[in-house]
Short mmCIF file of C-alpha atoms in Angstrom, two decimals:
data_model
loop_
_atom_site.label_atom_id
_atom_site.label_comp_id
_atom_site.label_asym_id
_atom_site.label_seq_id
_atom_site.Cartn_x
_atom_site.Cartn_y
_atom_site.Cartn_z
CA MET A 1 1.32 21.23 5.24
CA TRP A 2 1.38 20.10 1.62
CA ARG A 3 4.18 22.48 0.66
CA GLU A 4 6.28 21.30 3.60
CA LEU A 5 6.04 17.66 2.54
CA LEU A 6 6.48 18.13 -1.21
CA PRO A 7 10.31 18.23 -1.33
CA VAL A 8 10.89 15.36 1.11
CA GLY A 9 12.34 12.33 -0.65
CA ARG A 10 11.74 13.70 -4.13
CA SER A 11 14.12 12.68 -6.92
CA ALA A 12 15.38 15.59 -8.99
CA ALA A 13 15.93 13.22 -11.90
CA THR A 14 12.47 11.65 -12.09
CA GLY A 15 10.21 13.94 -10.08
CA GLY A 16 9.04 10.86 -8.20
CA TYR A 17 9.29 10.07 -4.50
CA ARG A 18 11.57 7.60 -2.74
CA ARG A 19 10.29 7.65 0.81
CA HIS A 20 11.16 4.07 1.67
CA ALA A 21 10.58 2.73 5.17
CA TRP A 22 13.15 3.52 7.85
CA THR A 23 15.34 5.67 5.57
CA GLY A 24 16.34 9.32 5.87
CA ALA A 25 13.38 10.52 3.80
CA ASP A 26 11.02 8.46 5.93
CA ALA A 27 12.55 9.97 9.07
CA GLU A 28 11.87 13.47 7.72
CA CYS A 29 8.23 12.53 7.08
CA ARG A 30 7.91 11.09 10.56
CA ALA A 31 9.41 14.24 12.08
CA TRP A 32 6.88 16.29 10.11
CA PHE A 33 4.04 14.16 11.51
CA ARG A 34 5.22 14.74 15.07
CA GLU A 35 5.51 18.49 14.46
CA GLN A 36 1.94 18.60 13.18
CA ALA A 37 0.71 16.75 16.25
CA GLU A 38 2.57 19.01 18.65
CA ALA A 39 1.46 22.17 16.83
CA ARG A 40 -2.15 21.15 17.60
CA ALA A 41 -1.41 20.09 21.18
CA LEU A 42 -2.31 16.49 20.28
CA ALA A 43 -0.94 13.66 22.39
CA TYR A 44 1.82 12.11 20.28
CA GLU A 45 3.09 8.54 20.56
CA THR A 46 4.79 5.82 18.53
CA ASP A 47 3.52 2.29 19.05
CA ARG A 48 5.54 -0.89 19.30
CA ASN A 49 5.51 -1.38 15.50
CA GLY A 50 6.63 2.12 14.57
CA ASN A 51 3.19 3.47 13.69
CA GLN A 52 2.72 7.11 14.72
CA TRP A 53 -0.38 8.37 16.54
CA ALA A 54 -1.68 11.83 17.39
CA TRP A 55 -4.60 11.86 19.82
CA LEU A 56 -7.27 14.45 20.47
CA GLY A 57 -8.88 13.48 23.74
CA GLY A 58 -6.11 11.16 24.91
CA SER A 59 -5.16 7.60 24.03
CA GLY A 60 -6.79 6.13 27.11
CA GLY A 61 -10.47 5.36 27.48
CA ASP A 62 -13.12 2.74 26.95
CA ALA A 63 -12.84 -0.08 24.45
CA GLY A 64 -14.21 0.70 21.03
CA ASP A 65 -14.86 4.40 21.60
CA ALA A 66 -12.08 6.00 19.50
CA VAL A 67 -12.44 7.26 15.93
CA VAL A 68 -9.21 7.14 13.93
CA THR A 69 -8.24 8.50 10.52
CA GLY A 70 -4.98 8.70 8.58
CA SER A 71 -2.94 6.72 6.08
CA HIS A 72 0.82 6.47 5.39
CA LEU A 73 3.74 8.67 4.33
CA ASP A 74 6.11 6.18 2.67
CA SER A 75 6.13 5.62 -1.09
CA VAL A 76 6.83 3.12 -3.83
CA PRO A 77 10.00 3.72 -5.89
CA ASP A 78 9.44 6.97 -7.81
CA GLY A 79 5.87 7.20 -6.56
CA GLY A 80 3.53 10.16 -6.66
CA ALA A 81 2.95 12.84 -4.06
CA PHE A 82 -0.62 11.87 -3.13
CA ASP A 83 -0.71 8.13 -2.42
CA GLY A 84 -0.64 8.02 1.36
CA PRO A 85 0.30 11.61 2.25
CA LEU A 86 -3.05 12.99 1.05
CA GLY A 87 -4.76 10.90 3.72
CA VAL A 88 -2.46 12.08 6.50
CA VAL A 89 -2.51 15.76 5.50
CA SER A 90 -6.30 15.64 5.08
CA ALA A 91 -6.66 14.04 8.51
CA PHE A 92 -4.90 16.94 10.23
CA ALA A 93 -6.80 19.42 8.06
CA ALA A 94 -10.10 17.73 8.98
CA LEU A 95 -9.31 18.20 12.68
CA ASP A 96 -8.65 21.88 11.92
CA GLU A 97 -11.99 22.04 10.11
CA LEU A 98 -13.80 20.54 13.09
CA HIS A 99 -12.13 23.06 15.38
CA GLY A 100 -13.21 25.87 13.07
CA ARG A 101 -16.78 24.60 13.19
CA GLY A 102 -16.73 24.60 16.95
CA ALA A 103 -17.41 20.87 17.02
CA ARG A 104 -16.94 19.18 20.38
CA PRO A 105 -15.94 15.50 20.01
CA ALA A 106 -17.55 13.21 22.55
CA ARG A 107 -15.18 10.40 21.61
CA PRO A 108 -11.38 10.37 21.29
CA LEU A 109 -10.09 11.21 17.81
CA ALA A 110 -6.71 10.20 16.41
CA VAL A 111 -4.59 10.65 13.32
CA VAL A 112 -2.27 7.76 12.40
CA ASN A 113 0.69 7.29 10.07
CA PHE A 114 1.17 3.58 9.45
CA ALA A 115 4.77 2.46 8.93
CA ASP A 116 5.97 0.76 5.73
CA GLU A 117 2.62 0.56 3.95
CA GLU A 118 4.01 0.29 0.44
CA GLY A 119 6.51 -2.50 1.11
CA ALA A 120 8.97 -0.89 -1.30
CA ARG A 121 12.04 -1.71 0.77
CA PHE A 122 11.30 -5.11 2.35
CA GLY A 123 8.90 -6.55 -0.22
CA LEU A 124 5.81 -6.86 1.96
CA ALA A 125 3.07 -4.25 2.01
CA CYS A 126 1.35 -2.88 5.13
CA VAL A 127 3.98 -4.12 7.57
CA GLY A 128 3.00 -1.72 10.38
CA SER A 129 -0.72 -2.53 10.25
CA ARG A 130 -0.12 -6.25 9.64
CA LEU A 131 2.03 -6.45 12.77
CA ALA A 132 -0.54 -4.54 14.83
CA ALA A 133 -3.35 -6.81 13.63
CA GLY A 134 -1.36 -9.99 14.20
CA GLN A 135 -1.38 -10.87 10.49
CA LEU A 136 2.42 -10.76 10.45
CA THR A 137 4.30 -12.38 13.33
CA ALA A 138 7.35 -10.83 14.91
CA GLU A 139 9.35 -13.84 13.75
CA GLN A 140 8.26 -13.35 10.15
CA ALA A 141 8.99 -9.63 10.32
CA ARG A 142 12.51 -10.26 11.59
CA GLU A 143 13.23 -12.33 8.47
CA LEU A 144 12.37 -9.48 6.09
CA ARG A 145 15.39 -8.02 4.28
CA ASP A 146 15.97 -5.32 1.70
CA ASP A 147 17.99 -5.67 -1.50
CA ASP A 148 21.18 -4.86 0.41
CA GLY A 149 20.56 -7.62 2.95
CA VAL A 150 19.62 -5.23 5.76
CA SER A 151 16.95 -6.78 7.98
CA LEU A 152 13.83 -4.93 9.07
CA PRO A 153 14.88 -4.99 12.76
CA ARG A 154 18.30 -3.58 11.87
CA ALA A 155 16.75 -0.81 9.78
CA MET A 156 14.33 0.07 12.58
CA GLU A 157 17.14 0.11 15.11
CA ARG A 158 19.24 2.42 12.93
CA ALA A 159 16.24 4.75 12.76
CA GLY A 160 15.99 4.86 16.56
CA HIS A 161 13.13 2.40 17.06
CA ASP A 162 13.32 -0.66 19.34
CA PRO A 163 12.77 -3.72 17.10
CA ASP A 164 12.42 -6.07 20.08
CA ALA A 165 9.00 -4.57 20.80
CA ILE A 166 7.32 -5.41 17.48
CA GLY A 167 4.29 -7.66 17.51
CA PRO A 168 0.49 -7.78 17.80
CA ASP A 169 -1.21 -4.80 19.43
CA PRO A 170 -4.72 -6.04 20.34
CA GLU A 171 -5.19 -3.61 23.22
CA ARG A 172 -4.65 -0.61 20.94
CA LEU A 173 -6.95 -1.95 18.24
CA ALA A 174 -9.61 -2.69 20.84
CA ARG A 175 -9.75 1.04 21.57
CA ILE A 176 -10.82 1.83 18.01
CA GLY A 177 -14.50 1.89 17.13
CA ALA A 178 -13.99 3.09 13.56
CA PHE A 179 -11.07 3.71 11.22
CA VAL A 180 -11.66 5.89 8.14
CA GLU A 181 -8.86 6.24 5.59
CA LEU A 182 -8.95 8.96 2.93
CA HIS A 183 -6.97 8.15 -0.21
CA ILE A 184 -6.55 9.42 -3.73
CA GLU A 185 -8.50 7.22 -6.13
CA GLN A 186 -6.22 4.84 -8.02
CA GLY A 187 -8.22 4.83 -11.22
CA ARG A 188 -10.69 7.07 -13.04
CA ASN A 189 -14.13 5.99 -11.82
CA LEU A 190 -14.80 9.35 -10.19
CA ALA A 191 -13.11 11.33 -12.97
CA ALA A 192 -15.28 9.59 -15.55
CA ASP A 193 -18.43 10.77 -13.80
CA GLY A 194 -18.08 14.34 -15.06
CA ALA A 195 -17.09 17.84 -14.07
CA PRO A 196 -16.38 19.01 -10.49
CA ALA A 197 -19.78 20.69 -10.33
CA ASP A 198 -21.54 17.33 -10.31
CA GLY A 199 -20.44 16.62 -6.74
CA ARG A 200 -18.41 13.53 -7.61
CA ALA A 201 -15.10 14.69 -6.17
CA VAL A 202 -15.36 12.17 -3.31
CA GLY A 203 -16.41 8.53 -3.31
CA VAL A 204 -16.74 5.75 -0.74
CA ALA A 205 -15.01 2.36 -1.03
CA SER A 206 -17.16 -0.76 -1.18
CA ALA A 207 -14.47 -3.46 -1.20
CA ILE A 208 -10.85 -4.28 -2.01
CA TRP A 209 -10.17 -6.99 -4.55
CA PRO A 210 -8.22 -10.02 -3.30
CA HIS A 211 -4.59 -9.80 -4.34
CA GLY A 212 -1.17 -11.30 -3.83
CA ARG A 213 2.48 -11.45 -4.84
CA TRP A 214 4.28 -14.46 -6.28
CA ARG A 215 7.99 -14.92 -7.03
CA PHE A 216 8.82 -16.84 -10.20
CA ASP A 217 12.35 -18.29 -10.39
CA PHE A 218 13.45 -19.31 -13.89
CA HIS A 219 16.62 -21.45 -13.67
CA GLY A 220 18.59 -21.86 -16.88
CA GLU A 221 22.25 -22.14 -17.80
CA ALA A 222 24.74 -19.30 -18.05
CA ASN A 223 26.72 -19.22 -21.28
CA HIS A 224 28.42 -16.96 -23.81
CA ALA A 225 26.08 -14.80 -25.88
CA GLY A 226 28.44 -14.81 -28.87
CA THR A 227 29.44 -18.45 -29.08
CA THR A 228 26.43 -20.50 -27.94
CA ARG A 229 24.15 -21.71 -30.71
CA LEU A 230 20.47 -20.83 -30.26
CA GLU A 231 19.51 -24.50 -30.22
CA ASP A 232 22.06 -25.21 -27.46
CA ARG A 233 20.78 -22.57 -25.08
CA ARG A 234 18.82 -22.96 -21.88
CA ASP A 235 17.83 -19.30 -21.67
CA PRO A 236 15.53 -18.41 -18.74
CA MET A 237 14.90 -14.96 -20.23
CA LEU A 238 12.82 -16.58 -22.99
CA THR A 239 10.67 -18.41 -20.45
CA TYR A 240 10.28 -15.28 -18.38
CA ALA A 241 9.27 -13.18 -21.41
CA ASN A 242 6.70 -15.75 -22.51
CA THR A 243 5.30 -15.86 -18.97
CA VAL A 244 4.86 -12.07 -18.91
CA LEU A 245 2.83 -12.25 -22.13
CA ALA A 246 0.82 -15.20 -20.84
CA ALA A 247 0.02 -13.34 -17.63
CA ARG A 248 -1.44 -10.44 -19.60
CA LYS A 249 -3.59 -12.79 -21.72
CA LYS A 250 -4.87 -14.91 -18.82
CA ALA A 251 -5.77 -11.82 -16.78
CA ARG A 252 -7.57 -10.15 -19.67
CA LEU A 253 -9.68 -13.25 -20.38
CA ALA A 254 -10.67 -13.54 -16.70
CA GLY A 255 -11.39 -9.85 -16.05
CA ALA A 256 -8.49 -9.75 -13.61
CA LEU A 257 -5.13 -7.97 -13.37
CA ALA A 258 -1.61 -9.41 -13.58
CA THR A 259 1.66 -7.50 -13.57
CA PHE A 260 5.32 -8.44 -13.60
CA GLY A 261 6.79 -5.18 -12.31
CA LYS A 262 10.08 -6.31 -10.79
CA VAL A 263 12.81 -8.51 -12.23
CA ALA A 264 16.32 -9.60 -11.19
CA VAL A 265 18.78 -11.28 -13.54
CA GLU A 266 21.96 -13.27 -12.87
CA PRO A 267 24.72 -12.76 -13.88
CA ASN A 268 23.14 -9.71 -15.56
CA GLY A 269 25.73 -9.25 -18.26
CA VAL A 270 25.10 -7.83 -21.73
CA ASN A 271 27.13 -10.58 -23.42
CA ALA A 272 25.97 -13.41 -21.16
CA ILE A 273 23.01 -15.75 -21.30
CA ALA A 274 21.35 -15.57 -17.90
CA SER A 275 21.53 -18.44 -15.44
CA LEU A 276 18.58 -17.13 -13.41
CA VAL A 277 15.74 -14.73 -14.03
CA ARG A 278 13.59 -13.91 -11.02
CA GLY A 279 10.33 -12.06 -11.62
CA TRP A 280 7.66 -10.94 -9.21
CA LEU A 281 3.99 -11.25 -10.17
CA ASP A 282 1.31 -9.01 -8.69
CA SER A 283 -2.18 -10.30 -9.45
CA ARG A 284 -5.65 -9.09 -8.41
CA ALA A 285 -9.19 -10.14 -9.25
CA PRO A 286 -12.82 -9.44 -8.29
CA ASP A 287 -13.00 -12.66 -6.23
CA GLU A 288 -10.63 -15.22 -4.75
CA GLU A 289 -11.68 -18.05 -7.07
CA THR A 290 -10.82 -15.99 -10.14
CA LEU A 291 -7.51 -14.91 -8.62
CA ALA A 292 -6.50 -18.48 -7.86
CA ALA A 293 -7.48 -19.64 -11.35
CA VAL A 294 -5.53 -16.86 -13.08
CA VAL A 295 -2.35 -17.49 -11.09
CA ALA A 296 -2.66 -21.25 -11.72
CA GLU A 297 -2.94 -20.58 -15.46
CA ILE A 298 0.15 -18.36 -15.38
CA GLU A 299 2.09 -21.01 -13.49
CA ARG A 300 1.05 -23.66 -15.98
CA SER A 301 2.11 -21.50 -18.92
CA ALA A 302 5.49 -20.88 -17.28
CA ALA A 303 6.05 -24.58 -16.65
CA GLU A 304 5.06 -25.57 -20.20
CA ARG A 305 7.35 -22.99 -21.78
CA GLY A 306 10.12 -23.89 -19.34
CA ALA A 307 9.97 -27.52 -20.46
CA ARG A 308 10.45 -26.38 -24.07
CA ASP A 309 13.36 -24.09 -23.16
CA GLY A 310 15.13 -26.48 -20.78
CA VAL A 311 14.42 -24.08 -17.92
CA ARG A 312 13.27 -25.12 -14.45
CA VAL A 313 10.50 -22.94 -13.00
CA ALA A 314 9.80 -22.55 -9.28
CA VAL A 315 6.97 -20.41 -7.90
CA THR A 316 6.75 -19.07 -4.34
CA ARG A 317 3.75 -17.22 -2.95
CA GLU A 318 5.11 -14.32 -0.92
CA SER A 319 1.85 -12.71 0.19
CA ALA A 320 -1.89 -13.12 -0.20
CA THR A 321 -4.69 -10.84 0.92
CA PRO A 322 -8.31 -12.04 0.72
CA VAL A 323 -11.20 -9.92 -0.50
CA VAL A 324 -12.08 -7.10 1.90
CA GLU A 325 -15.70 -6.07 2.25
CA PHE A 326 -15.68 -2.83 4.20
CA THR A 327 -18.10 -2.75 7.12
CA HIS A 328 -21.45 -2.32 5.39
CA GLY A 329 -23.13 -0.37 8.16
CA LEU A 330 -20.25 2.10 8.42
CA ARG A 331 -19.89 2.34 4.64
CA ASP A 332 -23.59 3.03 4.11
CA ARG A 333 -23.71 5.53 6.98
CA ILE A 334 -20.80 7.47 5.46
CA ALA A 335 -22.25 7.43 1.95
CA ALA A 336 -25.56 8.74 3.30
CA ARG A 337 -23.80 11.42 5.38
CA LEU A 338 -22.07 12.59 2.21
CA GLY A 339 -25.32 12.96 0.33
CA GLY A 340 -25.28 9.70 -1.55
CA ALA A 341 -21.62 9.68 -2.56
CA PRO A 342 -20.77 7.05 -5.20
CA VAL A 343 -19.67 3.69 -3.81
CA LEU A 344 -16.95 1.90 -5.78
CA PRO A 345 -14.50 -1.01 -5.42
CA THR A 346 -10.71 -0.85 -5.71
CA GLY A 347 -7.97 -3.24 -6.68
CA ALA A 348 -5.37 -1.62 -4.42
CA GLY A 349 -4.47 -2.77 -0.92
CA HIS A 350 -4.55 -0.39 2.03
CA ASP A 351 -4.03 -0.36 5.79
CA ALA A 352 -7.81 -0.03 6.12
CA GLY A 353 -8.13 -3.38 4.38
CA ILE A 354 -5.69 -5.04 6.80
CA LEU A 355 -7.44 -3.61 9.85
CA SER A 356 -10.91 -4.55 8.58
CA ALA A 357 -10.48 -8.04 10.01
CA GLU A 358 -10.21 -6.56 13.50
CA ILE A 359 -12.18 -3.28 13.58
CA PRO A 360 -14.85 -1.45 11.55
CA THR A 361 -13.14 0.33 8.65
CA ALA A 362 -14.11 2.51 5.71
CA MET A 363 -12.40 4.51 2.96
CA LEU A 364 -12.99 7.76 1.11
CA PHE A 365 -11.56 8.35 -2.37
CA VAL A 366 -10.66 11.75 -3.82
CA ARG A 367 -10.92 12.13 -7.57
CA ASN A 368 -7.73 11.61 -9.60
CA PRO A 369 -8.15 13.20 -13.06
CA THR A 370 -5.27 11.25 -14.62
CA GLY A 371 -6.24 7.93 -13.07
CA VAL A 372 -2.51 7.32 -12.64
CA SER A 373 -1.05 6.17 -9.33
CA HIS A 374 2.36 4.96 -8.10
CA SER A 375 3.83 7.48 -10.53
CA PRO A 376 4.79 11.18 -10.56
CA ALA A 377 1.77 11.71 -12.86
CA GLU A 378 -0.56 11.02 -9.95
CA SER A 379 -2.56 14.16 -9.17
CA ALA A 380 -5.64 15.74 -7.65
CA ASP A 381 -7.12 19.20 -8.06
CA GLU A 382 -6.84 21.55 -5.10
CA ASP A 383 -10.62 22.02 -5.01
CA ASP A 384 -11.13 18.26 -4.93
CA CYS A 385 -8.60 17.90 -2.10
CA ALA A 386 -10.48 20.57 -0.15
CA ALA A 387 -13.73 18.71 -0.84
CA GLY A 388 -12.07 15.58 0.55
CA VAL A 389 -11.12 17.42 3.74
CA ARG A 390 -14.67 18.69 4.20
CA ALA A 391 -16.08 15.23 3.55
CA LEU A 392 -13.69 13.65 6.06
CA ALA A 393 -14.57 16.32 8.62
CA ASP A 394 -18.27 15.60 8.03
CA VAL A 395 -17.66 11.90 8.64
CA LEU A 396 -15.59 12.48 11.79
CA GLU A 397 -18.19 14.88 13.11
CA ASP A 398 -20.93 12.33 12.52
CA LEU A 399 -18.96 9.53 14.22
CA ALA A 400 -17.33 11.41 17.09
CA CYS A 401 -19.55 14.40 17.78
CA PRO A 402 -23.07 13.01 18.30
#
């Protein structure tokens, strides 16, 4: 399975992946998912929001009786091979492991591939799960557009999916009694614990830090780079650069995280002073009060520097996700089933975090020796991946095969 997925959407120039939602590479991944479902005689279906499902035991049944696992197959720009796909591949492999054990599920089991988890194309993460959970309305989704101006509905339609059907899916979520997402760890907490022999290849998530995205618009005045005196300039690039440095300082002092990872410049000429610099801030913190305080400090720094530079600053919050405490009973049951696996928080958002408001959710992390994620350097040892599959199979067996 892993070898089949590896070349899909991979850039020869960077070695990274560009599996953006509703593109050709995404379609190849989705076709692969369906093939895996059909090869195992699982009942395959695509829901109203483009999420893919593969059912063992059928998609019908009593409310709250199904156990679901999976993740996503799309990527950030030039992302790594493991973020998302490891969870989907491991889910199918865990079903194979259960079959090999002769386990007989008493509850329906399903593997899911959530659509557009990374938000790389339309700027909003976890679109498929947000729509299903009612945290993103159909009207809001229809307003999403990529950098080329293509709307989400148009992109879905081009990919063969009916965009008129998108919206909340409470009946489907009501079927699910537990959702367990396996994911590569995005950090080095497990790797720092020692060698593979110490049994720390797999951990259990405790919570997801609150996080959000803010767009900063720095409005200055376009002018000639070679003829405009420094004291006559209203250069938004200066205000933007100062804000980036301020964000790093404010986050460090608060024990939080702040990143400007995307920027757009107008008119974007080498010999022109910019008229507009637009930067996107991603910020995360251990609690919501700290997050709000850090972002407020960054905004204040931007406004103060803007006043000095003659630059107008406007800030728009594009998304916000509150702290997610994974279901304690499910989390503790899984950690105990895995022999006291380490329990650790994460600063990264996931579909499991979105769904936690509606259904019991949990996450498993597989050790990442580099600690790097959203990059081609992201990695996991084969033995650790196999340990993740066995751990996921143990969890599914405990939840679905009483």
